[in-house]
Coordinates of N, CA, C and O in Angstrom, one line a residue:
M14 N 106.3 165.8 142.7 CA 105.1 165.5 141.9 C 105.5 165.3 140.4 O 105.0 164.4 139.8
K15 N 106.3 166.1 139.9 CA 106.8 166.0 138.5 C 107.5 164.8 138.3 O 107.4 164.1 137.3
Q16 N 108.4 164.4 139.3 CA 109.2 163.2 139.2 C 108.2 162.0 139.2 O 108.5 161.0 138.5
V17 N 107.2 162.0 140.0 CA 106.2 160.9 140.1 C 105.5 160.7 138.7 O 105.4 159.6 138.2
K18 N 105.1 161.9 138.2 CA 104.4 161.8 136.9 C 105.3 161.2 135.8 O 104.9 160.4 135.0
F19 N 106.6 161.6 135.8 CA 107.5 161.1 134.9 C 107.7 159.6 135.1 O 107.8 158.8 134.1
L20 N 107.9 159.1 136.3 CA 108.0 157.7 136.6 C 106.8 156.9 136.1 O 106.9 155.8 135.5
L21 N 105.6 157.4 136.4 CA 104.4 156.8 135.9 C 104.3 156.7 134.4 O 103.9 155.7 133.8
T22 N 104.8 157.8 133.7 CA 104.8 157.8 132.2 C 105.8 156.7 131.7 O 105.5 156.0 130.8
L23 N 107.0 156.6 132.4 CA 107.9 155.6 131.9 C 107.4 154.2 132.2 O 107.5 153.3 131.3
A24 N 106.6 154.0 133.2 CA 106.0 152.7 133.5 C 105.0 152.4 132.4 O 104.9 151.2 131.9
L25 N 104.2 153.4 132.0 CA 103.3 153.2 130.9 C 103.9 152.9 129.6 O 103.5 152.1 128.8
V26 N 105.1 153.5 129.3 CA 105.8 153.3 128.2 C 106.3 151.9 128.1 O 106.2 151.1 127.1
F27 N 106.8 151.4 129.3 CA 107.3 150.0 129.3 C 106.1 149.0 129.1 O 106.3 148.1 128.3
A28 N 105.0 149.2 129.7 CA 103.8 148.4 129.5 C 103.4 148.4 128.0 O 103.1 147.4 127.4
A29 N 103.4 149.6 127.4 CA 103.0 149.7 126.0 C 104.0 149.0 125.1 O 103.6 148.3 124.1
N30 N 105.3 149.1 125.5 CA 106.3 148.4 124.7 C 106.1 146.9 124.7 O 106.2 146.3 123.6
V31 N 105.7 146.3 125.8 CA 105.4 144.9 125.8 C 104.2 144.6 125.0 O 104.2 143.7 124.2
M32 N 103.1 145.4 125.1 CA 101.8 145.2 124.3 C 102.1 145.3 122.9 O 101.5 144.5 122.1
Y33 N 102.8 146.3 122.4 CA 102.8 146.6 121.0 C 104.1 146.1 120.3 O 104.2 146.2 119.1
A34 N 105.0 145.4 121.0 CA 106.2 145.0 120.4 C 105.9 144.0 119.2 O 105.1 143.1 119.3
Q35 N 106.6 144.4 118.1 CA 106.6 143.6 116.9 C 105.2 143.5 116.2 O 105.2 142.9 115.1
S36 N 104.1 144.1 116.6 CA 102.9 144.1 115.8 C 102.8 145.5 115.2 O 102.8 146.5 115.8
S37 N 102.6 145.4 113.8 CA 102.5 146.6 113.1 C 101.2 147.3 113.3 O 100.1 146.7 113.3
L38 N 101.2 148.7 113.6 CA 100.0 149.4 114.0 C 99.2 149.7 112.7 O 99.8 149.9 111.6
K39 N 97.9 149.7 112.8 CA 97.1 150.0 111.7 C 95.9 150.8 112.2 O 95.7 151.0 113.4
A40 N 95.0 151.3 111.3 CA 93.9 152.1 111.6 C 93.1 151.4 112.7 O 92.8 150.1 112.6
G41 N 92.6 152.1 113.7 CA 91.9 151.6 114.7 C 92.7 151.3 116.0 O 92.1 151.2 117.1
D42 N 94.0 151.1 115.9 CA 94.9 150.8 117.0 C 95.1 152.1 117.8 O 94.9 153.2 117.3
K43 N 95.3 151.9 119.1 CA 95.6 153.1 120.0 C 97.1 153.5 119.8 O 98.0 152.6 119.6
L44 N 97.3 154.8 119.9 CA 98.7 155.3 119.8 C 99.4 154.8 121.0 O 99.0 154.9 122.1
P45 N 100.6 154.1 120.8 CA 101.4 153.7 121.9 C 102.0 154.9 122.6 O 102.4 155.9 121.9
L46 N 102.1 154.9 123.9 CA 102.6 156.0 124.7 C 104.1 155.9 124.7 O 104.7 154.8 124.9
F47 N 104.8 157.0 124.6 CA 106.3 157.0 124.7 C 106.8 158.4 125.1 O 106.0 159.4 125.1
V48 N 108.0 158.4 125.6 CA 108.7 159.5 126.0 C 110.1 159.5 125.3 O 110.8 158.5 125.5
L49 N 110.3 160.6 124.5 CA 111.7 160.7 123.9 C 112.2 162.1 124.1 O 111.4 163.0 124.4
K50 N 113.4 162.3 123.9 CA 114.0 163.6 124.0 C 113.9 164.3 122.6 O 114.0 163.7 121.5
D51 N 113.5 165.6 122.6 CA 113.4 166.4 121.4 C 114.7 167.0 121.0 O 115.7 166.7 121.8
Q52 N 114.7 167.7 120.0 CA 116.0 168.3 119.5 C 116.7 169.3 120.4 O 117.9 169.6 120.3
D53 N 115.9 169.7 121.4 CA 116.5 170.6 122.4 C 116.9 169.9 123.7 O 117.2 170.6 124.7
G54 N 116.7 168.6 123.8 CA 117.0 167.8 125.0 C 115.9 167.7 126.0 O 116.1 167.3 127.0
N55 N 114.7 168.2 125.6 CA 113.6 168.2 126.5 C 112.8 166.8 126.4 O 112.7 166.3 125.3
D56 N 112.2 166.4 127.5 CA 111.3 165.2 127.4 C 110.1 165.6 126.6 O 109.4 166.6 126.8
F57 N 109.7 164.8 125.6 CA 108.5 164.9 124.8 C 107.6 163.7 125.2 O 107.9 162.6 124.9
V58 N 106.6 164.0 126.0 CA 105.6 163.0 126.5 C 104.4 163.0 125.5 O 103.6 163.9 125.6
V59 N 104.3 162.1 124.7 CA 103.3 162.1 123.6 C 101.8 162.2 124.2 O 101.0 162.8 123.6
S60 N 101.6 161.6 125.4 CA 100.3 161.6 126.0 C 99.8 163.0 126.3 O 98.6 163.3 126.4
E61 N 100.7 163.9 126.4 CA 100.4 165.4 126.7 C 99.8 166.1 125.5 O 99.3 167.2 125.6
Y62 N 99.9 165.5 124.3 CA 99.4 166.1 123.1 C 98.2 165.4 122.6 O 97.5 166.0 121.7
I63 N 97.8 164.3 123.0 CA 96.5 163.6 122.7 C 95.4 164.5 123.1 O 95.3 165.0 124.2
G64 N 94.4 164.7 122.3 CA 93.2 165.6 122.5 C 93.4 167.0 122.2 O 92.5 167.8 122.1
K65 N 94.7 167.4 121.9 CA 95.0 168.8 121.6 C 95.2 168.9 120.0 O 94.8 170.0 119.4
H66 N 95.7 167.9 119.4 CA 96.0 168.0 117.9 C 95.8 166.5 117.4 O 96.0 165.5 118.1
K67 N 95.6 166.5 116.1 CA 95.8 165.2 115.4 C 97.3 165.1 115.3 O 98.0 166.1 115.1
L68 N 97.8 164.0 115.5 CA 99.3 163.8 115.4 C 99.7 163.1 114.1 O 99.1 162.1 113.8
V69 N 100.7 163.7 113.5 CA 101.3 163.1 112.3 C 102.7 162.7 112.7 O 103.5 163.5 112.9
I70 N 102.9 161.4 112.9 CA 104.1 160.9 113.3 C 104.9 160.1 112.2 O 104.3 159.2 111.7
F71 N 106.0 160.7 111.9 CA 106.7 160.0 110.8 C 108.1 159.6 111.3 O 108.8 160.3 111.9
F72 N 108.5 158.4 110.9 CA 109.8 157.8 111.2 C 110.6 158.0 109.9 O 110.2 157.8 108.8
Y73 N 111.8 158.5 110.1 CA 112.7 158.7 109.0 C 114.1 158.2 109.2 O 114.5 157.9 110.4
H74 N 114.9 158.1 108.2 CA 116.2 157.4 108.3 C 117.2 158.5 108.8 O 116.8 159.6 109.3
K75 N 118.3 158.2 108.7 CA 119.5 159.0 109.2 C 119.4 160.5 108.8 O 119.1 160.9 107.7
D76 N 119.7 161.4 109.8 CA 119.7 162.9 109.5 C 120.7 163.1 108.4 O 121.7 162.4 108.3
D77 N 120.3 164.0 107.5 CA 121.1 164.4 106.4 C 121.2 163.4 105.2 O 122.0 163.6 104.3
S78 N 120.6 162.2 105.4 CA 120.6 161.3 104.3 C 119.7 161.9 103.2 O 118.8 162.8 103.5
E79 N 119.9 161.6 102.0 CA 119.2 162.2 100.8 C 117.7 162.0 101.0 O 116.9 162.9 100.8
M80 N 117.3 160.8 101.4 CA 115.8 160.6 101.6 C 115.3 161.4 102.7 O 114.1 161.9 102.7
A81 N 116.0 161.4 103.9 CA 115.5 162.2 105.0 C 115.3 163.6 104.7 O 114.3 164.2 105.1
V82 N 116.2 164.2 104.0 CA 116.1 165.6 103.6 C 114.9 165.9 102.8 O 114.1 166.8 103.0
K83 N 114.6 165.0 101.8 CA 113.4 165.1 101.0 C 112.2 165.0 101.8 O 111.3 165.8 101.6
E84 N 112.2 164.0 102.7 CA 111.0 163.8 103.5 C 110.7 165.0 104.5 O 109.6 165.5 104.6
V85 N 111.7 165.4 105.2 CA 111.5 166.4 106.3 C 111.2 167.8 105.6 O 110.4 168.5 106.1
C86 N 111.8 168.0 104.5 CA 111.5 169.3 103.8 C 110.2 169.3 103.2 O 109.5 170.4 103.1
A87 N 109.6 168.2 102.7 CA 108.3 168.1 102.2 C 107.3 168.4 103.3 O 106.3 169.2 103.1
F88 N 107.5 167.9 104.5 CA 106.6 168.2 105.6 C 106.7 169.7 105.9 O 105.8 170.3 106.3
R89 N 108.0 170.2 106.0 CA 108.2 171.6 106.2 C 107.5 172.5 105.2 O 106.8 173.5 105.7
D90 N 107.6 172.2 104.0 CA 107.0 173.0 102.9 C 105.5 173.0 103.0 O 104.8 173.9 102.5
S91 N 104.9 171.9 103.6 CA 103.4 171.9 103.8 C 102.9 172.2 105.2 O 101.8 171.9 105.6
Y92 N 103.9 172.7 106.0 CA 103.6 172.9 107.4 C 102.3 173.7 107.6 O 101.5 173.4 108.5
A93 N 102.1 174.8 106.9 CA 100.9 175.6 107.1 C 99.6 174.8 106.8 O 98.6 175.0 107.5
D94 N 99.6 173.9 105.9 CA 98.5 173.1 105.6 C 98.2 172.1 106.7 O 97.0 171.8 107.1
F95 N 99.2 171.6 107.3 CA 99.0 170.7 108.5 C 98.5 171.5 109.7 O 97.6 170.9 110.4
K96 N 99.0 172.7 109.9 CA 98.5 173.5 111.0 C 97.0 173.8 110.8 O 96.2 173.8 111.7
A97 N 96.6 174.1 109.5 CA 95.2 174.4 109.2 C 94.3 173.2 109.5 O 93.2 173.4 109.8
A98 N 94.9 172.0 109.4 CA 94.2 170.8 109.7 C 94.3 170.4 111.2 O 93.8 169.3 111.5
N99 N 94.8 171.2 112.0 CA 95.0 171.0 113.5 C 95.8 169.7 113.7 O 95.6 168.9 114.5
A100 N 96.8 169.5 112.8 CA 97.7 168.4 113.0 C 99.2 168.9 113.4 O 99.6 169.9 112.9
M101 N 99.7 168.1 114.3 CA 101.0 168.4 114.8 C 101.9 167.4 114.2 O 101.7 166.2 114.3
I102 N 103.0 167.9 113.6 CA 104.1 167.0 112.9 C 105.1 166.6 113.9 O 105.6 167.5 114.5
I103 N 105.5 165.4 113.9 CA 106.4 164.8 114.8 C 107.3 163.9 114.0 O 106.9 162.9 113.5
G104 N 108.6 164.3 113.8 CA 109.5 163.4 113.2 C 110.4 162.6 114.1 O 110.9 163.2 115.2
I105 N 110.5 161.3 113.9 CA 111.3 160.5 114.8 C 112.4 159.8 114.0 O 112.2 159.1 113.0
G106 N 113.7 160.0 114.5 CA 114.8 159.3 113.9 C 115.7 158.8 114.9 O 115.6 159.2 116.1
S107 N 116.7 157.9 114.6 CA 117.6 157.3 115.5 C 118.8 158.2 115.9 O 119.6 157.9 116.7
G108 N 118.9 159.4 115.2 CA 120.0 160.3 115.5 C 120.0 160.9 116.9 O 119.0 160.8 117.5
S109 N 121.1 161.4 117.2 CA 121.3 162.0 118.6 C 120.5 163.3 118.6 O 120.1 163.9 117.6
I110 N 120.4 163.8 119.8 CA 119.8 165.1 120.1 C 120.5 166.2 119.3 O 119.9 167.0 118.6
E111 N 121.8 166.1 119.4 CA 122.7 167.1 118.8 C 122.5 167.1 117.2 O 122.4 168.1 116.6
S112 N 122.5 165.8 116.7 CA 122.3 165.7 115.3 C 121.0 166.2 114.8 O 120.9 166.9 113.8
H113 N 119.9 165.9 115.6 CA 118.6 166.4 115.2 C 118.5 168.0 115.3 O 117.9 168.6 114.4
K114 N 119.2 168.5 116.3 CA 119.2 170.0 116.4 C 119.8 170.7 115.2 O 119.3 171.6 114.6
A115 N 121.0 170.1 114.8 CA 121.7 170.7 113.6 C 120.9 170.5 112.4 O 120.8 171.4 111.5
F116 N 120.3 169.3 112.2 CA 119.4 168.9 111.1 C 118.2 169.9 111.0 O 117.9 170.5 110.0
Q117 N 117.6 170.1 112.1 CA 116.4 171.0 112.2 C 116.8 172.5 111.8 O 116.1 173.1 111.1
E118 N 117.9 172.9 112.3 CA 118.4 174.3 112.0 C 118.8 174.4 110.6 O 118.4 175.4 109.9
E119 N 119.5 173.5 110.1 CA 120.0 173.6 108.7 C 118.8 173.6 107.7 O 118.9 174.4 106.8
H120 N 117.7 172.9 108.0 CA 116.6 172.8 107.0 C 115.4 173.6 107.4 O 114.4 173.5 106.9
R121 N 115.6 174.4 108.5 CA 114.6 175.3 109.0 C 113.2 174.6 109.3 O 112.2 175.0 108.8
L122 N 113.3 173.5 110.0 CA 112.1 172.7 110.3 C 111.4 173.3 111.5 O 111.9 173.4 112.6
P123 N 110.1 173.6 111.2 CA 109.3 174.2 112.3 C 108.5 173.2 113.2 O 107.7 173.6 114.0
Y124 N 108.9 172.0 113.2 CA 108.3 171.0 114.0 C 109.3 170.2 114.8 O 110.5 170.3 114.5
V125 N 108.9 169.4 115.7 CA 109.7 168.7 116.6 C 110.3 167.5 115.9 O 109.7 166.8 115.1
L126 N 111.6 167.3 116.3 CA 112.3 166.1 115.9 C 112.7 165.3 117.3 O 113.2 165.9 118.1
L127 N 112.3 164.0 117.3 CA 112.6 163.2 118.5 C 113.7 162.2 118.2 O 113.8 161.6 117.2
S128 N 114.6 162.1 119.2 CA 115.7 161.2 119.1 C 115.3 159.8 119.7 O 114.8 159.7 120.8
D129 N 115.4 158.8 118.9 CA 115.1 157.4 119.3 C 116.2 156.5 119.0 O 116.2 155.6 118.2
P130 N 117.4 156.7 119.7 CA 118.6 156.0 119.4 C 118.6 154.5 119.6 O 119.2 153.8 118.9
Q131 N 117.7 154.0 120.4 CA 117.6 152.6 120.7 C 116.4 152.0 119.9 O 116.0 150.8 120.1
N132 N 115.7 152.8 119.0 CA 114.6 152.4 118.2 C 113.4 151.9 119.1 O 112.6 151.0 118.7
E133 N 113.3 152.4 120.3 CA 112.2 152.0 121.1 C 110.8 152.4 120.5 O 109.9 151.6 120.5
A134 N 110.6 153.6 120.1 CA 109.4 154.1 119.5 C 109.1 153.3 118.2 O 108.0 152.9 117.9
L135 N 110.2 153.1 117.4 CA 110.1 152.4 116.2 C 109.5 151.0 116.5 O 108.6 150.6 115.8
R136 N 109.9 150.3 117.5 CA 109.3 149.0 117.8 C 107.9 149.1 118.3 O 107.1 148.2 118.0
L137 N 107.6 150.1 119.1 CA 106.3 150.3 119.6 C 105.2 150.4 118.4 O 104.1 149.9 118.5
F138 N 105.6 151.0 117.4 CA 104.8 151.2 116.2 C 104.8 150.0 115.3 O 104.0 150.0 114.3
G139 N 105.7 149.1 115.6 CA 105.8 147.9 114.8 C 106.5 148.1 113.4 O 106.4 147.3 112.5
T140 N 107.1 149.3 113.3 CA 107.9 149.5 112.0 C 109.2 148.8 112.2 O 109.9 148.8 113.1
K141 N 109.4 148.0 111.1 CA 110.6 147.2 111.0 C 111.8 147.9 110.6 O 111.8 148.6 109.7
A142 N 112.8 147.7 111.3 CA 114.2 148.3 111.0 C 114.9 147.3 110.0 O 114.8 146.1 110.1
G143 N 115.4 147.9 109.0 CA 116.2 147.2 108.0 C 117.4 148.0 107.6 O 117.6 149.1 108.1
F144 N 118.2 147.5 106.7 CA 119.5 148.2 106.5 C 119.3 149.5 105.7 O 119.8 150.5 106.1
F145 N 118.5 149.5 104.7 CA 118.2 150.8 103.9 C 116.9 151.3 104.1 O 116.7 152.5 104.2
H146 N 115.8 150.5 104.2 CA 114.5 151.1 104.2 C 113.8 151.1 105.6 O 112.6 150.9 105.7
D147 N 114.6 151.1 106.6 CA 114.0 151.2 107.9 C 113.4 152.6 108.2 O 113.7 153.6 107.5
M148 N 112.5 152.7 109.1 CA 112.0 154.0 109.5 C 111.3 154.8 108.5 O 111.4 156.1 108.5
R149 N 110.6 154.3 107.5 CA 110.0 155.1 106.5 C 108.5 154.8 106.6 O 107.8 154.4 105.6
E150 N 107.9 155.1 107.7 CA 106.5 155.0 107.9 C 105.9 156.2 108.6 O 106.6 156.8 109.4
T151 N 104.7 156.5 108.2 CA 103.9 157.7 108.8 C 102.6 157.2 109.3 O 102.0 156.4 108.8
F152 N 102.3 157.8 110.5 CA 101.0 157.5 111.1 C 100.2 158.8 111.5 O 100.9 159.8 111.8
I153 N 98.9 158.7 111.4 CA 98.1 159.9 111.8 C 97.2 159.3 112.9 O 96.6 158.2 112.8
T154 N 97.0 160.2 114.0 CA 96.1 159.8 115.0 C 94.9 160.9 115.0 O 95.1 162.0 114.5
D155 N 93.8 160.5 115.5 CA 92.7 161.4 115.7 C 92.9 162.1 117.1 O 93.9 161.8 117.8
L156 N 92.0 162.9 117.5 CA 92.1 163.6 118.8 C 92.1 162.6 120.0 O 92.6 163.0 121.0
A157 N 91.4 161.5 119.8 CA 91.3 160.5 120.9 C 92.5 159.6 121.0 O 92.6 158.8 121.9
G158 N 93.5 159.8 120.1 CA 94.8 159.0 120.2 C 94.7 157.7 119.4 O 95.4 156.7 119.8
N159 N 93.7 157.6 118.5 CA 93.6 156.3 117.7 C 94.3 156.5 116.4 O 94.2 157.5 115.8
I160 N 95.0 155.5 116.0 CA 95.7 155.5 114.7 C 94.5 155.5 113.6 O 93.6 154.6 113.7
T161 N 94.5 156.5 112.7 CA 93.5 156.5 111.7 C 94.0 156.2 110.3 O 93.3 155.9 109.3
Y162 N 95.4 156.3 110.2 CA 96.0 156.1 108.9 C 97.4 155.8 109.1 O 98.1 156.3 110.0
S163 N 97.9 154.9 108.2 CA 99.4 154.7 108.2 C 99.8 154.5 106.7 O 99.0 154.1 105.9
Y164 N 101.0 155.0 106.5 CA 101.6 154.9 105.1 C 103.0 154.6 105.2 O 103.8 155.3 105.8
R165 N 103.3 153.5 104.5 CA 104.7 153.1 104.3 C 105.1 153.4 103.0 O 104.6 152.9 102.0
G166 N 106.0 154.4 102.9 CA 106.3 155.0 101.6 C 107.3 154.2 100.8 O 108.0 153.3 101.3
H167 N 107.5 154.6 99.6 CA 108.4 154.0 98.6 C 109.8 154.5 99.0 O 110.0 155.7 99.3
F168 N 110.8 153.7 99.0 CA 112.1 154.0 99.4 C 112.7 155.2 98.8 O 113.3 156.0 99.4
K169 N 112.5 155.3 97.5 CA 113.1 156.4 96.8 C 112.2 157.7 96.7 O 112.6 158.7 96.1
R170 N 111.1 157.7 97.3 CA 110.1 158.8 97.1 C 109.7 159.5 98.5 O 108.6 159.7 98.7
G171 N 110.6 159.9 99.3 CA 110.4 160.5 100.5 C 109.6 161.8 100.4 O 108.9 162.2 101.3
D172 N 109.7 162.4 99.3 CA 109.1 163.7 99.1 C 107.6 163.6 98.9 O 106.9 164.6 99.1
I173 N 107.1 162.4 98.7 CA 105.5 162.3 98.6 C 104.9 161.9 99.8 O 103.6 161.9 99.9
Y174 N 105.5 161.6 100.9 CA 105.0 161.2 102.2 C 103.9 162.3 102.6 O 102.8 162.0 103.0
S175 N 104.4 163.5 102.7 CA 103.5 164.6 103.2 C 102.3 164.8 102.3 O 101.2 165.0 102.8
E176 N 102.4 164.6 101.0 CA 101.3 164.7 100.1 C 100.3 163.6 100.5 O 99.0 163.9 100.4
K177 N 100.6 162.4 100.7 CA 99.8 161.3 101.0 C 99.0 161.6 102.3 O 97.8 161.4 102.4
V178 N 99.7 162.1 103.3 CA 99.2 162.4 104.6 C 98.2 163.5 104.5 O 97.1 163.4 105.0
L179 N 98.5 164.5 103.8 CA 97.6 165.7 103.6 C 96.4 165.3 102.8 O 95.2 165.7 103.2
S180 N 96.5 164.5 101.9 CA 95.4 164.0 101.1 C 94.4 163.2 102.0 O 93.2 163.5 101.9
F181 N 95.0 162.4 102.9 CA 94.0 161.7 103.8 C 93.4 162.7 104.7 O 92.2 162.6 104.9
L182 N 94.1 163.6 105.3 CA 93.5 164.6 106.2 C 92.4 165.4 105.6 O 91.4 165.7 106.2
R183 N 92.6 165.7 104.3 CA 91.6 166.5 103.6 C 90.4 165.7 103.2 O 89.3 166.2 103.2
T184 N 90.6 164.5 102.8 CA 89.4 163.7 102.3 C 88.7 163.0 103.4 O 87.4 162.8 103.3
D185 N 89.3 162.5 104.4 CA 88.6 161.7 105.5 C 88.3 162.6 106.7 O 87.6 162.1 107.5
G186 N 88.8 163.8 106.8 CA 88.4 164.7 107.8 C 88.6 164.0 109.2 O 87.7 163.9 110.0
V187 N 89.9 163.6 109.5 CA 90.1 163.0 110.8 C 89.6 163.9 112.0 O 89.9 165.0 112.0
N188 N 88.9 163.4 112.9 CA 88.4 164.1 114.0 C 89.5 164.3 115.1 O 90.2 163.5 115.3

């Protein structure tokens, strides 16, 4: 049964990949479904979290790059505020599972990091990969799995991403 569920999820991911490929997501779009490995090597099936939390999904550059450290630590430092808003933080980067685990431990990150080495999720969200400023976008979903907000941040200011997202959560009261 578990294997059948996993295969169905993979089929949904493939279908979503075709539907969402290359179109940038915006408010009102449905969250694309995906399955990635977390920092512990476990499958993270995003559909299992829809309806339980607002999802704050941010794409970041290489583990331990200066910008990534600023970005992930800013989300870490505001973690209690996100929890109070019933928001689950999910960081996605192209690094390996092992790299994400070391990065998470070094910076004491209390949230999940997902490994996307082939940039599959990146493409699903329509986030464009580039040499220096790839993967610098953040999305919020409501409980129904709809994108309610997206923010493409300034290349040099990774530390303000969490502030922008929290500001939106506080003022617009995402359901």
